[in-house]
């Protein structure tokens, strides 16, 4: 096949869901930092969300599988540590999708703005940590439901 | 002038071994914590520490230049090759002691990582920038828990004071600098840890005061971990468990 454009590769990458939060894509999450061709090799730079995140190897595999399915044979995945990932890189589309899915999106204030279930604003933190490294556990005192909050880092 | 690579390696092993050994210790709580939220919090903390280990020991292996990986360094060295401070290898004890140990370590990391982010070594700076975000969460939680338990019931207060009496003599080793630290400081790679003591004492002093705990008066410090001169008897036992699979089935991979 003829070499696809970088823009085309980004479009392919935009269809890969995050393995743990499938309503957002890897591109939405902001962890794909660069795509370029070195000769025939497509080099994709990926930055980890949390250093020990067990989804990292799954994410790399998903990227490689997707690009192979799209016809690319020479793929190189580069881990990029700096600058460190920040939730500022998450797209607005992803923030909306997270809230709809029941996860409060990250806020610079350091805590959720409102309950993703009922919109209540009387909230309490249960734990700094949640079911994945990127989330914390909160509870809404209006509807009494617990919910997850995507930590702002 | 390029920095002495052997000394850089020692510095990196100290960083990676601290997070590896503490990460393993904390992971021992998995499935045993008093409540589910704490179990998840401890497992996540351990996960962050192991993730940081991957970066530190990965870089250490590159500097060593013998074609080894972070896993080789973690699983195929013996007790005398480890460079973690003794505090990290101490047994968990009860939940309070585990969280107090975590706080004493997190507080040090929060001061150190802030400085390492400005390291003249780009890789060290990048790892520290990544780790510092996680450390900020760790220290917030461990400090909260130390205050909650210290300024809690008579029983929890007594246990926390006992934990502090046991752990405090291991804090001094963080700041016991040697020629490796001098070389790092000269090259602008890392600060002399002795220069961090004042900031550390201010941070720790405030939290322990809020926790109504009394810092022991003795200045005595157990040493020998970060230099590798002599570890406690606990490290070997930890390694037999942590390294068992790689030792029994050499080269085994997931």
Short mmCIF file of C-alpha atoms in Angstrom, two decimals:
data_model
loop_
_atom_site.label_atom_id
_atom_site.label_comp_id
_atom_site.label_asym_id
_atom_site.label_seq_id
_atom_site.Cartn_x
_atom_site.Cartn_y
_atom_site.Cartn_z
CA UNK A 1 0.00 0.00 0.00
CA UNK A 2 1.07 3.61 -0.40
CA UNK A 3 2.14 5.30 2.77
CA UNK A 4 -0.85 6.90 4.53
CA UNK A 5 -0.67 10.51 5.69
CA UNK A 6 0.02 11.35 9.32
CA UNK A 7 -3.49 12.79 9.44
CA UNK A 8 -4.88 9.43 8.32
CA UNK A 9 -2.98 7.64 11.09
CA UNK A 10 -4.42 10.05 13.68
CA UNK A 11 -7.90 9.28 12.35
CA UNK A 12 -7.27 5.57 12.84
CA UNK A 13 -5.93 6.15 16.34
CA UNK A 14 -9.00 8.21 17.17
CA UNK A 15 -11.12 5.08 16.98
CA UNK A 16 -9.24 3.14 19.68
CA UNK A 17 -11.12 3.09 22.99
CA UNK A 18 -9.32 3.28 26.33
CA UNK A 19 -9.22 -0.33 27.61
CA UNK A 20 -10.52 0.58 31.08
CA UNK A 21 -12.88 3.46 30.24
CA UNK A 22 -14.18 2.46 26.79
CA UNK A 23 -16.34 5.57 26.32
CA UNK A 24 -13.27 7.69 25.64
CA UNK A 25 -10.56 7.12 23.05
CA UNK A 26 -6.80 7.12 23.52
CA UNK A 27 -6.61 10.35 21.52
CA UNK A 28 -9.30 11.97 23.73
CA UNK A 29 -7.32 10.98 26.78
CA UNK A 30 -4.34 12.90 25.42
CA UNK A 31 -1.79 10.13 25.83
CA UNK A 32 -0.80 9.89 22.17
CA UNK A 33 1.77 12.65 21.88
CA UNK A 34 3.09 12.36 18.35
CA UNK A 35 2.83 10.46 15.08
CA UNK A 36 5.51 10.62 12.40
CA UNK A 37 7.07 8.52 9.68
CA UNK A 38 10.76 7.64 9.76
CA UNK A 39 11.14 6.25 6.26
CA UNK A 40 8.63 3.42 6.12
CA UNK A 41 8.25 3.14 9.88
CA UNK A 42 5.32 4.78 11.61
CA UNK A 43 6.52 6.04 15.00
CA UNK A 44 3.83 6.66 17.60
CA UNK A 45 4.85 8.34 20.88
CA UNK A 46 2.73 7.39 23.86
CA UNK A 47 2.96 8.79 27.39
CA UNK A 48 1.72 6.82 30.41
CA UNK A 49 -1.08 8.26 32.57
CA UNK A 50 0.28 6.84 35.84
CA UNK A 51 3.70 5.24 35.91
CA UNK A 52 2.39 1.90 37.17
CA UNK A 53 -0.84 1.86 35.18
CA UNK A 54 -1.40 -1.79 34.17
CA UNK A 55 -3.35 -0.65 31.10
CA UNK A 56 -0.16 0.71 29.50
CA UNK A 57 0.88 -2.55 27.84
CA UNK A 58 -2.70 -3.19 26.75
CA UNK A 59 -2.84 0.28 25.19
CA UNK A 60 0.39 -0.34 23.27
CA UNK A 61 -0.95 -3.63 22.00
CA UNK A 62 -4.25 -2.02 20.94
CA UNK A 63 -2.39 0.67 18.99
CA UNK A 64 -0.19 -1.86 17.24
CA UNK A 65 -3.12 -4.15 16.40
CA UNK A 66 -5.19 -1.27 15.03
CA UNK A 67 -2.41 0.06 12.81
CA UNK A 68 -1.63 -3.43 11.51
CA UNK A 69 -5.28 -3.96 10.69
CA UNK A 70 -5.17 -0.70 8.76
CA UNK A 71 -2.32 -2.08 6.67
CA UNK A 72 0.80 -0.65 8.32
CA UNK A 73 3.64 -3.17 8.63
CA UNK A 74 6.39 -1.12 10.23
CA UNK A 75 5.29 0.30 13.54
CA UNK A 76 7.39 1.60 16.39
CA UNK A 77 5.93 2.62 19.74
CA UNK A 78 7.96 5.07 21.76
CA UNK A 79 7.40 5.76 25.42
CA UNK A 80 7.61 9.48 26.07
CA UNK A 81 7.97 10.50 29.72
CA UNK A 82 8.40 14.22 29.38
CA UNK A 83 6.39 16.39 29.57
CA UNK A 84 4.45 14.29 32.07
CA UNK A 85 0.83 13.56 31.20
CA UNK A 86 -1.73 15.94 32.62
CA UNK A 87 -5.52 15.76 32.62
CA UNK A 88 -5.42 19.21 30.92
CA UNK A 89 -4.77 17.28 27.71
CA UNK A 90 -8.11 15.52 27.92
CA UNK A 91 -10.53 16.77 25.25
CA UNK A 92 -13.87 18.42 26.07
CA UNK A 93 -15.56 15.58 24.20
CA UNK A 94 -13.94 13.13 26.63
CA UNK A 95 -15.01 15.14 29.68
CA UNK A 96 -18.63 15.08 28.53
CA UNK A 97 -18.44 11.36 27.73
CA UNK A 98 -16.94 10.57 31.14
CA UNK A 99 -19.71 12.39 32.99
CA UNK A 100 -22.39 10.65 30.96
CA UNK A 101 -20.72 7.34 31.79
CA UNK A 102 -20.92 8.12 35.53
CA UNK A 103 -17.37 9.32 36.15
CA UNK A 104 -16.95 12.93 37.26
CA UNK A 105 -14.40 14.62 34.98
CA UNK A 106 -11.20 16.17 36.41
CA UNK A 107 -11.42 19.72 37.78
CA UNK A 108 -8.53 22.08 38.53
CA UNK A 109 -10.12 22.69 41.95
CA UNK A 110 -9.06 19.13 42.87
CA UNK A 111 -12.51 17.62 43.38
CA UNK A 112 -15.62 16.90 41.31
CA UNK A 113 -17.91 19.79 40.41
CA UNK A 114 -21.14 17.82 40.71
CA UNK A 115 -22.50 14.31 41.08
CA UNK A 116 -22.50 12.61 37.66
CA UNK A 117 -25.76 10.81 38.58
CA UNK A 118 -28.05 13.56 39.96
CA UNK A 119 -26.05 16.75 39.52
CA UNK A 120 -25.98 17.29 43.29
CA UNK A 121 -23.25 19.47 44.74
CA UNK A 122 -23.05 18.15 48.30
CA UNK A 123 -20.16 15.78 47.86
CA UNK A 124 -17.73 13.97 50.10
CA UNK A 125 -14.46 12.23 49.37
CA UNK A 126 -14.34 8.56 50.37
CA UNK A 127 -10.84 7.76 49.22
CA UNK A 128 -8.00 9.31 47.27
CA UNK A 129 -7.85 6.07 45.24
CA UNK A 130 -10.34 4.13 43.16
CA UNK A 131 -10.70 1.14 40.86
CA UNK A 132 -7.88 2.43 38.60
CA UNK A 133 -4.88 4.62 39.42
CA UNK A 134 -6.46 7.59 37.66
CA UNK A 135 -9.62 7.71 39.76
CA UNK A 136 -10.74 8.58 43.31
CA UNK A 137 -13.91 7.55 45.15
CA UNK A 138 -16.52 10.12 46.13
CA UNK A 139 -20.11 10.05 47.34
CA UNK A 140 -23.02 12.35 46.67
CA UNK A 141 -24.85 13.35 49.84
CA UNK A 142 -27.91 14.39 47.84
CA UNK A 143 -28.65 11.07 46.11
CA UNK A 144 -26.36 9.04 48.43
CA UNK A 145 -24.77 7.23 45.47
CA UNK A 146 -21.04 6.66 45.36
CA UNK A 147 -19.25 7.65 42.17
CA UNK A 148 -15.78 7.82 40.71
CA UNK A 149 -13.89 11.03 40.07
CA UNK A 150 -11.15 11.24 37.45
CA UNK A 151 -8.26 12.77 39.39
CA UNK A 152 -6.78 16.02 38.15
CA UNK A 153 -3.03 15.72 37.73
CA UNK B 1 33.09 16.68 32.70
CA UNK B 2 30.87 13.64 32.49
CA UNK B 3 29.70 12.28 35.80
CA UNK B 4 31.20 9.03 37.10
CA UNK B 5 28.82 6.40 35.64
CA UNK B 6 29.32 3.99 38.54
CA UNK B 7 28.22 6.69 40.98
CA UNK B 8 25.24 7.61 38.78
CA UNK B 9 24.29 3.93 38.76
CA UNK B 10 24.44 3.81 42.58
CA UNK B 11 22.25 6.90 42.79
CA UNK B 12 19.66 5.36 40.45
CA UNK B 13 19.68 2.05 42.32
CA UNK B 14 18.98 3.94 45.54
CA UNK B 15 15.94 5.57 43.96
CA UNK B 16 14.64 2.42 42.31
CA UNK B 17 15.31 0.12 45.25
CA UNK B 18 13.47 2.45 47.64
CA UNK B 19 10.34 2.36 45.52
CA UNK B 20 10.69 -1.35 44.69
CA UNK B 21 11.11 -2.58 48.25
CA UNK B 22 8.46 -0.29 49.72
CA UNK B 23 6.15 -1.12 46.81
CA UNK B 24 6.51 -4.82 47.54
CA UNK B 25 5.96 -4.29 51.26
CA UNK B 26 2.80 -2.28 50.63
CA UNK B 27 1.54 -4.89 48.16
CA UNK B 28 1.62 -7.45 51.00
CA UNK B 29 -1.54 -5.73 52.28
CA UNK B 30 -3.49 -6.62 49.16
CA UNK B 31 -6.62 -8.43 50.31
CA UNK B 32 -5.85 -7.89 54.03
CA UNK B 33 -6.72 -4.26 54.73
CA UNK B 34 -9.23 -3.22 57.40
CA UNK B 35 -11.72 -1.92 54.81
CA UNK B 36 -12.13 -2.14 51.04
CA UNK B 37 -11.27 1.52 50.35
CA UNK B 38 -7.99 1.18 52.19
CA UNK B 39 -7.20 -2.05 50.43
CA UNK B 40 -7.65 -0.32 47.08
CA UNK B 41 -5.66 2.70 48.23
CA UNK B 42 -2.74 0.54 49.40
CA UNK B 43 -2.75 -1.51 46.19
CA UNK B 44 -2.77 1.67 44.11
CA UNK B 45 0.09 3.13 46.11
CA UNK B 46 2.08 -0.06 45.62
CA UNK B 47 1.31 0.07 41.91
CA UNK B 48 2.58 3.64 41.59
CA UNK B 49 5.75 2.69 43.47
CA UNK B 50 6.38 -0.30 41.21
CA UNK B 51 5.72 1.91 38.16
CA UNK B 52 8.31 4.38 39.39
CA UNK B 53 10.68 1.48 39.99
CA UNK B 54 10.34 0.47 36.36
CA UNK B 55 11.54 3.93 35.32
CA UNK B 56 14.38 4.21 37.85
CA UNK B 57 15.73 0.69 37.40
CA UNK B 58 15.17 0.87 33.64
CA UNK B 59 17.44 3.88 33.52
CA UNK B 60 19.88 2.24 35.96
CA UNK B 61 20.14 -0.76 33.63
CA UNK B 62 20.87 1.57 30.67
CA UNK B 63 23.60 3.35 32.61
CA UNK B 64 25.07 0.03 33.72
CA UNK B 65 25.36 -0.91 30.04
CA UNK B 66 25.41 -4.70 30.49
CA UNK B 67 22.24 -5.31 28.49
CA UNK B 68 20.14 -5.98 31.59
CA UNK B 69 16.55 -4.91 32.13
CA UNK B 70 14.75 -3.35 35.10
CA UNK B 71 13.36 -6.84 35.82
CA UNK B 72 16.86 -8.34 35.91
CA UNK B 73 17.90 -5.77 38.49
CA UNK B 74 14.77 -6.29 40.56
CA UNK B 75 14.69 -10.07 40.57
CA UNK B 76 18.24 -11.28 40.14
CA UNK B 77 20.23 -9.30 42.66
CA UNK B 78 20.92 -10.47 46.17
CA UNK B 79 20.30 -8.67 49.46
CA UNK B 80 23.78 -7.11 49.61
CA UNK B 81 23.30 -5.49 46.18
CA UNK B 82 20.19 -3.56 47.23
CA UNK B 83 20.52 0.15 47.98
CA UNK B 84 17.18 1.00 49.57
CA UNK B 85 17.03 2.80 52.91
CA UNK B 86 16.30 0.45 55.81
CA UNK B 87 12.94 2.09 56.54
CA UNK B 88 11.45 0.67 53.34
CA UNK B 89 12.23 -2.95 54.18
CA UNK B 90 10.83 -2.92 57.73
CA UNK B 91 7.87 -5.26 58.27
CA UNK B 92 4.41 -3.74 57.89
CA UNK B 93 3.30 -4.24 61.50
CA UNK B 94 -0.26 -3.04 61.95
CA UNK B 95 -2.13 -0.74 59.56
CA UNK B 96 -1.07 2.33 61.54
CA UNK B 97 2.62 1.51 61.34
CA UNK B 98 2.33 0.86 57.61
CA UNK B 99 0.73 4.25 57.03
CA UNK B 100 3.21 6.04 59.29
CA UNK B 101 6.12 4.42 57.43
CA UNK B 102 4.44 5.49 54.20
CA UNK B 103 4.09 9.06 55.44
CA UNK B 104 7.73 9.29 56.57
CA UNK B 105 8.77 8.06 53.11
CA UNK B 106 6.22 10.11 51.11
CA UNK B 107 7.28 13.29 52.90
CA UNK B 108 10.90 12.66 51.90
CA UNK B 109 9.93 11.86 48.32
CA UNK B 110 7.78 14.97 48.05
CA UNK B 111 10.76 17.14 48.99
CA UNK B 112 13.26 15.19 46.88
CA UNK B 113 11.17 14.86 43.70
CA UNK B 114 10.58 18.62 43.64
CA UNK B 115 14.36 19.09 43.46
CA UNK B 116 15.03 16.23 41.04
CA UNK B 117 12.59 17.79 38.56
CA UNK B 118 15.32 20.42 38.06
CA UNK B 119 18.06 17.82 37.60
CA UNK B 120 20.76 18.47 34.98
CA UNK B 121 20.12 14.88 33.82
CA UNK B 122 17.10 14.97 31.50
CA UNK B 123 15.97 11.43 32.24
CA UNK B 124 16.16 11.94 36.00
CA UNK B 125 14.17 15.17 35.62
CA UNK B 126 11.52 13.43 33.48
CA UNK B 127 11.11 10.52 35.92
CA UNK B 128 10.87 12.91 38.86
CA UNK B 129 8.26 15.06 37.08
CA UNK B 130 6.16 11.97 36.49
CA UNK B 131 6.66 10.58 40.00
CA UNK B 132 6.03 13.89 41.76
CA UNK B 133 2.38 13.93 40.66
CA UNK B 134 1.83 10.52 42.22
CA UNK B 135 3.82 11.40 45.33
CA UNK B 136 1.57 14.44 45.87
CA UNK B 137 -1.43 12.10 46.15
CA UNK B 138 0.43 9.65 48.36
CA UNK B 139 1.60 12.19 50.89
CA UNK B 140 -1.83 13.80 51.12
CA UNK B 141 -3.44 10.49 51.95
CA UNK B 142 -0.76 9.15 54.30
CA UNK B 143 -0.60 12.46 56.20
CA UNK B 144 -4.42 12.49 56.57
CA UNK B 145 -4.42 8.95 57.88
CA UNK B 146 -1.56 9.59 60.31
CA UNK B 147 -3.47 12.58 61.74
CA UNK B 148 -6.72 10.58 61.86
CA UNK B 149 -5.17 7.69 63.75
CA UNK B 150 -2.76 9.72 65.90
CA UNK B 151 -5.46 12.16 66.99
CA UNK B 152 -8.03 9.37 67.17
CA UNK B 153 -8.92 7.04 69.99
CA UNK B 154 -6.74 6.20 72.97
CA UNK B 155 -5.96 2.85 71.34
CA UNK B 156 -5.09 4.25 67.89
CA UNK B 157 -3.02 7.06 69.43
CA UNK B 158 -1.02 4.60 71.53
CA UNK B 159 -0.36 2.38 68.51
CA UNK B 160 0.75 5.32 66.38
CA UNK B 161 3.10 6.59 69.10
CA UNK B 162 4.57 3.10 69.39
CA UNK B 163 4.97 2.99 65.59
CA UNK B 164 6.72 6.38 65.60
CA UNK B 165 9.09 5.27 68.37
CA UNK B 166 9.96 2.21 66.27
CA UNK B 167 10.29 3.96 62.90
CA UNK B 168 11.87 7.28 63.81
CA UNK B 169 15.44 5.93 64.25
CA UNK B 170 15.28 4.87 60.57
CA UNK B 171 14.53 8.39 59.26
CA UNK B 172 18.07 9.72 59.71
CA UNK B 173 19.39 7.45 56.96
CA UNK B 174 17.55 9.50 54.30
CA UNK B 175 19.97 12.35 54.99
CA UNK B 176 23.21 10.42 55.53
CA UNK B 177 25.07 11.60 52.45
CA UNK B 178 28.28 10.12 51.08
CA UNK B 179 30.60 10.44 48.08
CA UNK B 180 27.86 9.28 45.66
CA UNK B 181 25.67 12.16 46.80
CA UNK B 182 28.58 14.58 46.60
CA UNK B 183 29.21 13.56 42.97
CA UNK B 184 25.51 13.93 42.11
CA UNK B 185 25.35 17.34 43.75
CA UNK B 186 28.47 18.52 41.95
CA UNK B 187 27.07 17.43 38.57
CA UNK B 188 23.72 19.10 39.34
CA UNK B 189 21.94 15.73 39.07
CA UNK B 190 20.56 15.62 42.60
CA UNK B 191 20.70 17.70 45.78
CA UNK B 192 22.81 16.60 48.74
CA UNK B 193 20.13 14.86 50.83
CA UNK B 194 21.55 16.42 53.99
CA UNK B 195 20.40 19.78 52.62
CA UNK B 196 16.77 18.56 52.58
CA UNK B 197 16.55 17.86 56.30
CA UNK B 198 15.21 21.24 57.37
CA UNK B 199 12.37 21.19 54.85
CA UNK B 200 11.57 17.58 55.76
CA UNK B 201 11.52 18.27 59.49
CA UNK B 202 9.19 21.22 58.98
CA UNK B 203 6.72 19.14 56.93
CA UNK B 204 6.87 16.06 59.14
CA UNK B 205 6.90 18.09 62.36
CA UNK B 206 3.68 19.85 61.42
CA UNK B 207 1.79 16.67 60.53
CA UNK B 208 3.01 14.75 63.59
CA UNK B 209 2.04 17.70 65.82
CA UNK B 210 -1.45 17.68 64.27
CA UNK B 211 -1.49 13.96 64.96
CA UNK B 212 -0.65 14.68 68.63
CA UNK B 213 2.41 12.42 68.37
CA UNK B 214 5.75 13.08 70.04
CA UNK B 215 8.94 12.73 68.01
CA UNK B 216 11.50 10.69 70.01
CA UNK B 217 14.34 12.81 71.39
CA UNK B 218 17.18 10.46 70.41
CA UNK B 219 19.10 11.43 67.28
CA UNK B 220 20.35 7.87 66.78
CA UNK B 221 19.97 6.67 63.17
CA UNK B 222 20.14 3.11 61.85
CA UNK B 223 22.15 3.11 58.61
CA UNK B 224 23.56 0.72 56.05
CA UNK B 225 20.77 0.28 53.52
CA UNK B 226 21.52 2.99 50.97
CA UNK B 227 25.23 2.17 51.04
CA UNK B 228 24.57 -1.58 51.02
CA UNK B 229 26.87 -1.97 54.04
CA UNK B 230 24.30 -3.91 56.06
CA UNK B 231 20.58 -4.41 55.61
CA UNK B 232 18.21 -5.57 58.33
CA UNK B 233 17.40 -9.25 58.61
CA UNK B 234 14.02 -8.47 57.04
CA UNK B 235 15.26 -7.80 53.50
CA UNK B 236 16.32 -11.37 52.75
CA UNK B 237 12.93 -12.70 53.76
CA UNK B 238 11.22 -10.14 51.56
CA UNK B 239 13.40 -11.13 48.60
CA UNK B 240 12.70 -14.84 48.97
CA UNK B 241 9.05 -14.04 48.44
CA UNK B 242 9.47 -11.32 45.79
CA UNK B 243 12.10 -13.13 43.72
CA UNK B 244 10.86 -16.67 44.12
CA UNK B 245 9.26 -17.05 40.71
CA UNK B 246 12.26 -15.73 38.74
CA UNK B 247 14.66 -17.84 40.79
CA UNK B 248 12.61 -21.04 40.45
CA UNK B 249 11.81 -20.54 36.76
CA UNK B 250 14.68 -18.47 35.33
CA UNK B 251 13.69 -16.29 32.36
CA UNK B 252 9.99 -16.89 32.93
CA UNK B 253 7.78 -14.21 31.33
CA UNK B 254 4.06 -13.47 31.33
#
